[in-house]
mmCIF file of C-alpha atoms and ligand atoms in Angstrom:
data_model
loop_
_atom_site.group_PDB
_atom_site.id
_atom_site.type_symbol
_atom_site.label_atom_id
_atom_site.label_comp_id
_atom_site.label_asym_id
_atom_site.label_seq_id
_atom_site.Cartn_x
_atom_site.Cartn_y
_atom_site.Cartn_z
ATOM 1 C CA MET A 1023 22.836 41.800 118.957
ATOM 2 C CA ILE A 1024 22.513 42.594 122.624
ATOM 3 C CA VAL A 1025 21.628 45.819 124.363
ATOM 4 C CA LEU A 1026 23.879 46.464 127.324
ATOM 5 C CA ASN A 1027 22.487 49.761 128.596
ATOM 6 C CA LYS A 1028 19.469 51.823 127.744
ATOM 7 C CA ASP A 1029 17.776 54.997 128.768
ATOM 8 C CA THR A 1030 15.089 57.238 127.291
ATOM 9 C CA ILE A 1031 15.459 60.986 127.541
ATOM 10 C CA LYS A 1032 12.643 63.439 126.891
ATOM 11 C CA ILE A 1033 13.541 66.518 124.892
ATOM 12 C CA GLU A 1034 11.113 69.333 125.493
ATOM 13 C CA LYS A 1035 13.258 72.394 125.964
ATOM 14 C CA GLU A 1036 16.736 73.665 125.278
ATOM 15 C CA GLN A 1037 18.054 72.753 128.712
ATOM 16 C CA ASP A 1038 17.219 69.080 128.121
ATOM 17 C CA VAL A 1039 19.870 69.081 125.416
ATOM 18 C CA VAL A 1040 22.714 69.541 127.897
ATOM 19 C CA PHE A 1041 21.503 66.624 130.017
ATOM 20 C CA PHE A 1042 21.077 64.490 126.912
ATOM 21 C CA ARG A 1043 24.550 65.256 125.571
ATOM 22 C CA ASN A 1044 26.057 64.332 128.922
ATOM 23 C CA ARG A 1045 24.316 60.978 128.851
ATOM 24 C CA VAL A 1046 25.585 60.280 125.328
ATOM 25 C CA ALA A 1047 29.119 61.242 126.404
ATOM 26 C CA GLU A 1048 28.811 58.944 129.406
ATOM 27 C CA TYR A 1049 27.764 56.016 127.175
ATOM 28 C CA ALA A 1050 30.622 56.695 124.765
ATOM 29 C CA ASP A 1051 33.074 56.744 127.670
ATOM 30 C CA LYS A 1052 31.633 53.541 129.085
ATOM 31 C CA ILE A 1053 32.678 51.626 125.963
ATOM 32 C CA LYS A 1054 35.957 53.586 125.733
ATOM 33 C CA MET A 1055 35.100 55.182 122.410
ATOM 34 C CA GLY A 1056 37.996 57.312 121.129
ATOM 35 C CA LEU A 1057 37.837 61.088 121.345
ATOM 36 C CA VAL A 1058 37.353 61.774 117.630
ATOM 37 C CA ASN A 1059 34.531 59.254 117.297
ATOM 38 C CA LYS A 1060 32.927 60.516 120.466
ATOM 39 C CA THR A 1061 33.072 64.095 119.198
ATOM 40 C CA LYS A 1062 31.521 63.045 115.896
ATOM 41 C CA LEU A 1063 28.739 61.162 117.692
ATOM 42 C CA LEU A 1064 28.010 64.071 120.022
ATOM 43 C CA THR A 1065 27.953 66.545 117.160
ATOM 44 C CA ALA A 1066 25.591 64.391 115.070
ATOM 45 C CA ALA A 1067 23.376 63.947 118.130
ATOM 46 C CA SER A 1068 23.384 67.664 118.701
ATOM 47 C CA GLU A 1069 22.209 68.336 115.129
ATOM 48 C CA LEU A 1070 19.380 65.820 115.365
ATOM 49 C CA VAL A 1071 18.139 66.946 118.731
ATOM 50 C CA ARG A 1072 18.183 70.526 117.477
ATOM 51 C CA ASN A 1073 16.028 69.538 114.488
ATOM 52 C CA MET A 1074 13.628 67.761 116.811
ATOM 53 C CA LEU A 1075 13.170 70.873 118.947
ATOM 54 C CA ARG A 1076 12.955 73.220 116.016
ATOM 55 C CA TYR A 1077 10.731 71.375 113.584
ATOM 56 C CA ALA A 1078 8.763 68.983 115.775
ATOM 57 C CA ASN A 1079 8.511 70.784 119.087
ATOM 58 C CA GLY A 1080 10.580 68.147 120.837
ATOM 59 C CA GLY A 1081 10.366 64.407 121.254
ATOM 60 C CA LYS A 1082 12.405 61.700 122.896
ATOM 61 C CA VAL A 1083 15.688 59.903 122.424
ATOM 62 C CA LEU A 1084 16.397 56.281 123.231
ATOM 63 C CA CYS A 1085 20.085 55.903 124.104
ATOM 64 C CA GLU A 1086 21.588 52.411 123.983
ATOM 65 C CA ILE A 1087 24.921 50.669 124.160
ATOM 66 C CA ILE A 1088 24.733 47.789 121.712
ATOM 67 C CA SER A 1089 27.046 44.897 121.029
ATOM 68 C CA HIS A 1090 27.223 42.490 118.125
ATOM 69 C CA ALA A 1091 28.717 39.065 118.647
ATOM 70 C CA THR A 1092 30.636 39.294 115.399
ATOM 71 C CA LEU A 1093 30.782 43.030 114.889
ATOM 72 C CA GLN A 1094 31.547 45.689 117.415
ATOM 73 C CA THR A 1095 30.296 47.634 120.364
ATOM 74 C CA GLY A 1096 28.710 51.006 119.798
ATOM 75 C CA VAL A 1097 26.250 53.645 120.875
ATOM 76 C CA ARG A 1098 22.869 53.747 119.177
ATOM 77 C CA LEU A 1099 20.538 56.716 119.452
ATOM 78 C CA THR A 1100 16.918 56.747 118.294
ATOM 79 C CA PHE A 1101 15.336 60.171 117.967
ATOM 80 C CA SER A 1102 11.578 60.049 117.683
ATOM 81 C CA ASP A 1103 9.138 62.901 117.434
ATOM 82 C CA GLN A 1104 5.490 63.381 116.630
ATOM 83 C CA GLY A 1105 5.999 66.435 114.507
ATOM 84 C CA PRO A 1106 4.796 67.163 110.956
ATOM 85 C CA GLY A 1107 7.123 64.672 109.256
ATOM 86 C CA ILE A 1108 9.322 65.441 106.263
ATOM 87 C CA PRO A 1109 7.587 65.696 102.854
ATOM 88 C CA ASP A 1110 10.639 64.907 100.736
ATOM 89 C CA ILE A 1111 13.356 62.952 102.519
ATOM 90 C CA GLU A 1112 15.630 62.841 99.511
ATOM 91 C CA LYS A 1113 15.698 66.616 99.392
ATOM 92 C CA ALA A 1114 16.067 66.941 103.152
ATOM 93 C CA MET A 1115 19.123 64.676 103.028
ATOM 94 C CA GLN A 1116 20.886 66.961 100.551
ATOM 95 C CA ASP A 1117 23.457 69.510 101.665
ATOM 96 C CA GLY A 1118 21.952 72.959 101.577
ATOM 97 C CA TYR A 1119 18.260 72.067 101.720
ATOM 98 C CA SER A 1120 16.463 73.869 104.526
ATOM 99 C CA THR A 1121 12.919 75.008 105.192
ATOM 100 C CA GLY A 1122 14.205 76.917 108.218
ATOM 101 C CA LYS A 1123 16.369 79.447 106.355
ATOM 102 C CA SER A 1124 19.403 77.670 107.710
ATOM 103 C CA LEU A 1125 22.382 75.953 106.097
ATOM 104 C CA GLY A 1126 20.664 72.604 105.601
ATOM 105 C CA LEU A 1127 23.639 70.735 106.991
ATOM 106 C CA GLY A 1128 22.139 68.944 109.966
ATOM 107 C CA LEU A 1129 20.796 65.750 108.379
ATOM 108 C CA PRO A 1130 23.449 65.152 105.690
ATOM 109 C CA GLY A 1131 26.201 66.224 108.091
ATOM 110 C CA ALA A 1132 24.966 63.892 110.837
ATOM 111 C CA LYS A 1133 24.893 61.047 108.321
ATOM 112 C CA ARG A 1134 28.543 61.649 107.420
ATOM 113 C CA LEU A 1135 29.558 61.624 111.072
ATOM 114 C CA VAL A 1136 28.127 58.259 112.103
ATOM 115 C CA SER A 1137 28.508 54.574 111.138
ATOM 116 C CA ILE A 1138 24.843 53.824 110.434
ATOM 117 C CA PHE A 1139 22.110 56.349 109.695
ATOM 118 C CA ASP A 1140 18.446 55.578 109.191
ATOM 119 C CA ILE A 1141 15.504 57.939 108.803
ATOM 120 C CA LYS A 1142 11.800 57.170 108.670
ATOM 121 C CA THR A 1143 9.076 59.738 108.438
ATOM 122 C CA GLN A 1144 5.329 59.856 107.998
ATOM 123 C CA LEU A 1145 3.530 63.058 107.143
ATOM 124 C CA GLY A 1146 1.423 64.262 110.026
ATOM 125 C CA LYS A 1147 2.730 61.486 112.266
ATOM 126 C CA GLY A 1148 6.358 62.234 112.926
ATOM 127 C CA THR A 1149 9.952 61.357 112.223
ATOM 128 C CA THR A 1150 12.352 58.763 113.601
ATOM 129 C CA VAL A 1151 16.085 59.000 113.031
ATOM 130 C CA THR A 1152 18.380 56.232 114.236
ATOM 131 C CA ILE A 1153 22.141 56.602 114.335
ATOM 132 C CA THR A 1154 24.820 54.149 115.441
ATOM 133 C CA LYS A 1155 28.451 54.954 116.056
ATOM 134 C CA TRP A 1156 30.774 51.977 116.501
ATOM 135 C CA LYS A 1157 33.512 52.261 119.054
ATOM 136 C CA ASN A 1158 36.155 52.006 116.317
ATOM 137 C CA GLY A 1159 34.456 53.453 113.345
ATOM 138 C CA MET B 1215 21.412 83.685 134.375
ATOM 139 C CA GLU B 1216 24.847 82.388 133.329
ATOM 140 C CA LYS B 1217 26.938 84.644 131.175
ATOM 141 C CA ILE B 1218 30.253 84.301 129.421
ATOM 142 C CA PRO B 1219 32.605 87.001 130.685
ATOM 143 C CA ILE B 1220 34.238 89.321 128.178
ATOM 144 C CA LEU B 1221 37.575 90.819 129.249
ATOM 145 C CA LYS B 1222 38.900 94.054 127.878
ATOM 146 C CA MET B 1223 42.659 94.211 127.247
ATOM 147 C CA GLY B 1224 43.669 97.470 125.662
ATOM 148 C CA ASP B 1225 42.185 97.533 122.179
ATOM 149 C CA PHE B 1226 41.199 93.912 122.343
ATOM 150 C CA LEU B 1227 38.412 91.841 123.821
ATOM 151 C CA LEU B 1228 39.121 88.420 125.222
ATOM 152 C CA VAL B 1229 36.551 85.671 125.636
ATOM 153 C CA THR B 1230 37.271 82.292 127.158
ATOM 154 C CA VAL B 1231 34.487 79.822 126.612
ATOM 155 C CA GLN B 1232 34.723 77.391 129.513
ATOM 156 C CA ILE B 1233 31.672 75.265 128.884
ATOM 157 C CA ASP B 1234 29.842 73.751 125.974
ATOM 158 C CA LEU B 1235 27.579 76.524 124.813
ATOM 159 C CA TYR B 1236 23.903 75.956 124.629
ATOM 160 C CA ASP B 1237 21.904 78.173 122.337
ATOM 161 C CA ARG B 1238 20.778 80.961 124.621
ATOM 162 C CA LEU B 1239 24.268 81.430 126.009
ATOM 163 C CA ALA B 1240 25.799 81.547 122.535
ATOM 164 C CA LEU B 1241 23.253 84.065 121.295
ATOM 165 C CA ASN B 1242 23.864 86.259 124.335
ATOM 166 C CA LEU B 1243 27.589 86.123 123.730
ATOM 167 C CA GLU B 1244 27.060 87.231 120.152
ATOM 168 C CA ALA B 1245 24.977 90.218 121.228
ATOM 169 C CA ASP B 1246 27.266 91.160 124.142
ATOM 170 C CA LEU B 1247 30.342 91.072 121.958
ATOM 171 C CA VAL B 1248 28.858 93.308 119.305
ATOM 172 C CA ASN B 1249 27.874 95.803 122.006
ATOM 173 C CA MET B 1250 31.311 95.711 123.597
ATOM 174 C CA ILE B 1251 33.136 96.157 120.294
ATOM 175 C CA ASN B 1252 31.014 99.145 119.578
ATOM 176 C CA LYS B 1253 31.253 100.676 123.039
ATOM 177 C CA HIS B 1254 35.034 100.299 123.393
ATOM 178 C CA GLN B 1255 35.915 100.703 119.725
ATOM 179 C CA ALA B 1256 37.752 97.423 120.057
ATOM 180 C CA LYS B 1257 40.076 96.460 117.216
ATOM 181 C CA GLY B 1258 40.272 92.773 117.883
ATOM 182 C CA VAL B 1259 38.381 89.902 119.485
ATOM 183 C CA LEU B 1260 40.031 86.726 120.704
ATOM 184 C CA ILE B 1261 37.779 83.756 121.404
ATOM 185 C CA ASP B 1262 39.410 80.845 123.196
ATOM 186 C CA ILE B 1263 37.436 77.626 122.631
ATOM 187 C CA SER B 1264 40.030 75.168 123.948
ATOM 188 C CA ALA B 1265 37.578 73.948 126.600
ATOM 189 C CA VAL B 1266 34.765 73.399 124.099
ATOM 190 C CA ASN B 1267 34.043 69.773 123.208
ATOM 191 C CA ILE B 1268 31.370 70.220 120.566
ATOM 192 C CA VAL B 1269 30.917 72.780 117.827
ATOM 193 C CA ASP B 1270 27.783 71.897 115.892
ATOM 194 C CA SER B 1271 26.310 73.838 112.987
ATOM 195 C CA PHE B 1272 24.603 76.267 115.328
ATOM 196 C CA MET B 1273 27.729 77.100 117.291
ATOM 197 C CA GLY B 1274 29.749 77.313 114.089
ATOM 198 C CA ARG B 1275 27.277 79.761 112.671
ATOM 199 C CA ILE B 1276 27.469 81.925 115.796
ATOM 200 C CA LEU B 1277 31.263 82.089 115.533
ATOM 201 C CA SER B 1278 30.959 82.978 111.885
ATOM 202 C CA ASN B 1279 28.381 85.676 112.660
ATOM 203 C CA ILE B 1280 30.604 87.185 115.332
ATOM 204 C CA ALA B 1281 33.516 87.292 112.896
ATOM 205 C CA GLN B 1282 31.448 88.947 110.206
ATOM 206 C CA MET B 1283 29.814 91.487 112.477
ATOM 207 C CA SER B 1284 33.092 92.434 114.090
ATOM 208 C CA LYS B 1285 34.512 92.966 110.622
ATOM 209 C CA ILE B 1286 31.788 95.457 109.867
ATOM 210 C CA LEU B 1287 32.706 97.231 113.101
ATOM 211 C CA ASP B 1288 36.355 97.231 112.017
ATOM 212 C CA ALA B 1289 37.560 94.584 114.447
ATOM 213 C CA LEU B 1290 39.280 91.299 113.646
ATOM 214 C CA THR B 1291 38.026 88.107 115.296
ATOM 215 C CA VAL B 1292 40.407 85.231 115.913
ATOM 216 C CA VAL B 1293 39.218 81.880 117.265
ATOM 217 C CA VAL B 1294 41.949 80.016 119.120
ATOM 218 C CA GLY B 1295 42.534 76.614 120.668
ATOM 219 C CA MET B 1296 40.070 74.521 118.712
ATOM 220 C CA GLN B 1297 40.542 70.888 119.748
ATOM 221 C CA PRO B 1298 41.746 68.669 116.881
ATOM 222 C CA ALA B 1299 38.755 66.335 117.288
ATOM 223 C CA VAL B 1300 36.425 69.317 116.967
ATOM 224 C CA ALA B 1301 38.226 70.550 113.851
ATOM 225 C CA ILE B 1302 38.047 67.114 112.205
ATOM 226 C CA THR B 1303 34.340 66.870 113.012
ATOM 227 C CA LEU B 1304 33.573 70.331 111.636
ATOM 228 C CA ILE B 1305 35.152 69.459 108.309
ATOM 229 C CA GLU B 1306 33.177 66.239 108.016
ATOM 230 C CA LEU B 1307 29.999 68.020 109.008
ATOM 231 C CA GLY B 1308 30.695 70.353 106.087
ATOM 232 C CA LEU B 1309 30.361 73.621 107.930
ATOM 233 C CA PRO B 1310 31.916 76.596 106.179
ATOM 234 C CA MET B 1311 33.341 78.843 108.908
ATOM 235 C CA THR B 1312 33.113 81.908 106.720
ATOM 236 C CA GLY B 1313 35.334 84.780 107.775
ATOM 237 C CA VAL B 1314 36.650 83.052 110.885
ATOM 238 C CA ARG B 1315 40.405 83.422 111.427
ATOM 239 C CA THR B 1316 41.965 80.763 113.627
ATOM 240 C CA ALA B 1317 45.199 80.394 115.565
ATOM 241 C CA LEU B 1318 46.739 77.579 117.566
ATOM 242 C CA ASN B 1319 46.580 79.194 121.004
ATOM 243 C CA VAL B 1320 45.978 82.450 122.855
ATOM 244 C CA GLU B 1321 49.572 83.587 122.406
ATOM 245 C CA LYS B 1322 49.570 83.067 118.637
ATOM 246 C CA GLY B 1323 46.128 84.643 118.402
ATOM 247 C CA MET B 1324 47.328 87.734 120.254
ATOM 248 C CA GLU B 1325 50.292 88.010 117.905
ATOM 249 C CA LEU B 1326 47.922 87.896 114.965
ATOM 250 C CA LEU B 1327 45.750 90.642 116.437
ATOM 251 C CA LYS B 1328 48.738 92.845 117.217
ATOM 252 C CA ARG B 1329 50.231 92.396 113.785
ATOM 253 C CA ASN B 1330 46.895 93.258 112.240
ATOM 254 C CA ARG B 1331 46.726 96.354 114.446
ATOM 255 C CA ILE B 1332 50.154 97.531 113.273
ATOM 256 C CA LEU B 1333 49.198 96.992 109.633
ATOM 257 C CA ASP B 1334 46.046 98.983 110.277
ATOM 258 C CA SER B 1335 47.797 101.997 111.762
ATOM 259 C CA GLU B 1336 50.399 101.994 109.001
ATOM 260 C CA GLU B 1337 47.591 102.112 106.518
ATOM 261 C CA GLU B 1338 46.098 105.106 108.294
ATOM 262 C CA GLU B 1339 49.403 106.971 108.171
ATOM 263 C CA THR B 1340 49.915 106.474 104.449
ATOM 264 C CA THR B 1341 46.414 107.663 103.776
ATOM 265 C CA SER B 1342 45.950 109.113 100.328
ATOM 266 C CA THR B 1343 47.243 106.101 98.357
ATOM 267 C CA ASP B 1344 44.381 104.074 97.030
ATOM 268 C CA GLU B 1345 46.394 100.926 96.585
ATOM 269 C CA ASP B 1346 45.320 97.920 98.504
ATOM 270 C CA ASP B 1347 47.580 94.954 98.124
ATOM 271 C CA SER B 1348 46.989 93.433 101.530
ATOM 272 C CA ALA B 1349 46.314 89.727 101.144
ATOM 273 C CA GLU B 1350 42.988 88.518 102.459
HETATM 274 N N1 LIG C 251 12.451 66.173 113.039
HETATM 275 C C1 LIG C 251 12.031 66.832 111.950
HETATM 276 N N2 LIG C 251 10.701 67.019 111.724
HETATM 277 C C2 LIG C 251 10.264 67.693 110.623
HETATM 278 N N3 LIG C 251 11.074 68.193 109.668
HETATM 279 C C3 LIG C 251 12.401 68.048 109.836
HETATM 280 C C4 LIG C 251 12.948 67.370 110.969
HETATM 281 N N4 LIG C 251 14.298 67.363 110.848
HETATM 282 C C5 LIG C 251 14.570 68.003 109.690
HETATM 283 N N5 LIG C 251 13.452 68.422 109.080
HETATM 284 C C6 LIG C 251 13.364 69.108 107.758
HETATM 285 O O1 LIG C 251 14.514 68.773 106.991
HETATM 286 C C7 LIG C 251 15.198 69.963 106.591
HETATM 287 C C8 LIG C 251 16.689 69.702 106.576
HETATM 288 O O2 LIG C 251 17.184 69.494 107.907
HETATM 289 P P1 LIG C 251 18.693 69.817 108.230
HETATM 290 O O3 LIG C 251 18.955 69.595 109.670
HETATM 291 O O4 LIG C 251 19.536 69.088 107.237
HETATM 292 O O5 LIG C 251 18.825 71.362 107.886
HETATM 293 P P2 LIG C 251 18.307 72.617 108.712
HETATM 294 O O6 LIG C 251 17.895 72.221 110.086
HETATM 295 O O7 LIG C 251 17.282 73.303 107.881
HETATM 296 O O8 LIG C 251 19.623 73.508 108.778
HETATM 297 P P3 LIG C 251 20.865 73.331 109.772
HETATM 298 O O9 LIG C 251 20.728 72.001 110.444
HETATM 299 O O10 LIG C 251 22.061 73.392 108.891
HETATM 300 O O11 LIG C 251 20.754 74.461 110.726
HETATM 301 C C9 LIG C 251 14.765 71.017 107.578
HETATM 302 O O12 LIG C 251 14.872 72.309 107.052
HETATM 303 C C10 LIG C 251 13.315 70.617 107.855
HETATM 304 O O13 LIG C 251 12.472 71.072 106.840
HETATM 305 MG MG1 LIG C 252 19.136 71.071 111.334
#
């Protein structure tokens, strides 16, 4: 696998989200990702960045364009924060589970919208969510 | 601070969202709309989101809130012009857009509001009957 482009964006306040979304859209356009896939990627990204601000007081996102020799080209986003971590990931990944009196759709919904979804968390240390959306998938 | 303009057209309020809403803007719109409905006794709200590229769970919830609050204030909210890619994404995300009526475009949305208005006034005229067979 090779990384063609990369950029790290700090997320500290709401306004950073707009800048971040634009960068993700730019990366998706660069590899000519179709509109539906791009919309799904942007929406998943929006959910994850919102979680980061809400539950972990912000963090950073590594944005990359990646390419596999045999597979495809895609956009990979790595959201990392140093928040409280998630006590029960299995629960958090279920539709309807929320500690924030919300709908509990962000994590499971984001997973449905992307090609690859990975979450790692450590209590007291933070959470890292990595998503990849292939250009054609 | 940026604001989303709300136009008054007779009994109706018209909102055209031209940019992707960030949270503060969306929350302000929600509050402004409720105030305007109340102040002008509006009977319908038309929200045109044809220029919106992303509706995430937060935005979806705001639209749903607006629809439900306007209902309490006796106004119908219709969301028009949702891009197909946005609609597909919302379904996969799993967001229930409770109480939100949709229409293809502004014209169709206006028709819906007007028809609803006529039904409403007919209901007022034939007061005393308790029957309610209007389909939800
Ligand atoms: N970055 C994070 N750090 C700590 N906890 C998190 C983080 N992201 C999610 N969580 C926890 O996982 C739960 C589920 O997250 P999810 O995004 O699915 O739902 P939600 O944010 O509660 O609701 P919604 O996204 O529908 O508004 C959250 O309520 C929160 O407890
Ligand atoms: Mg969330």
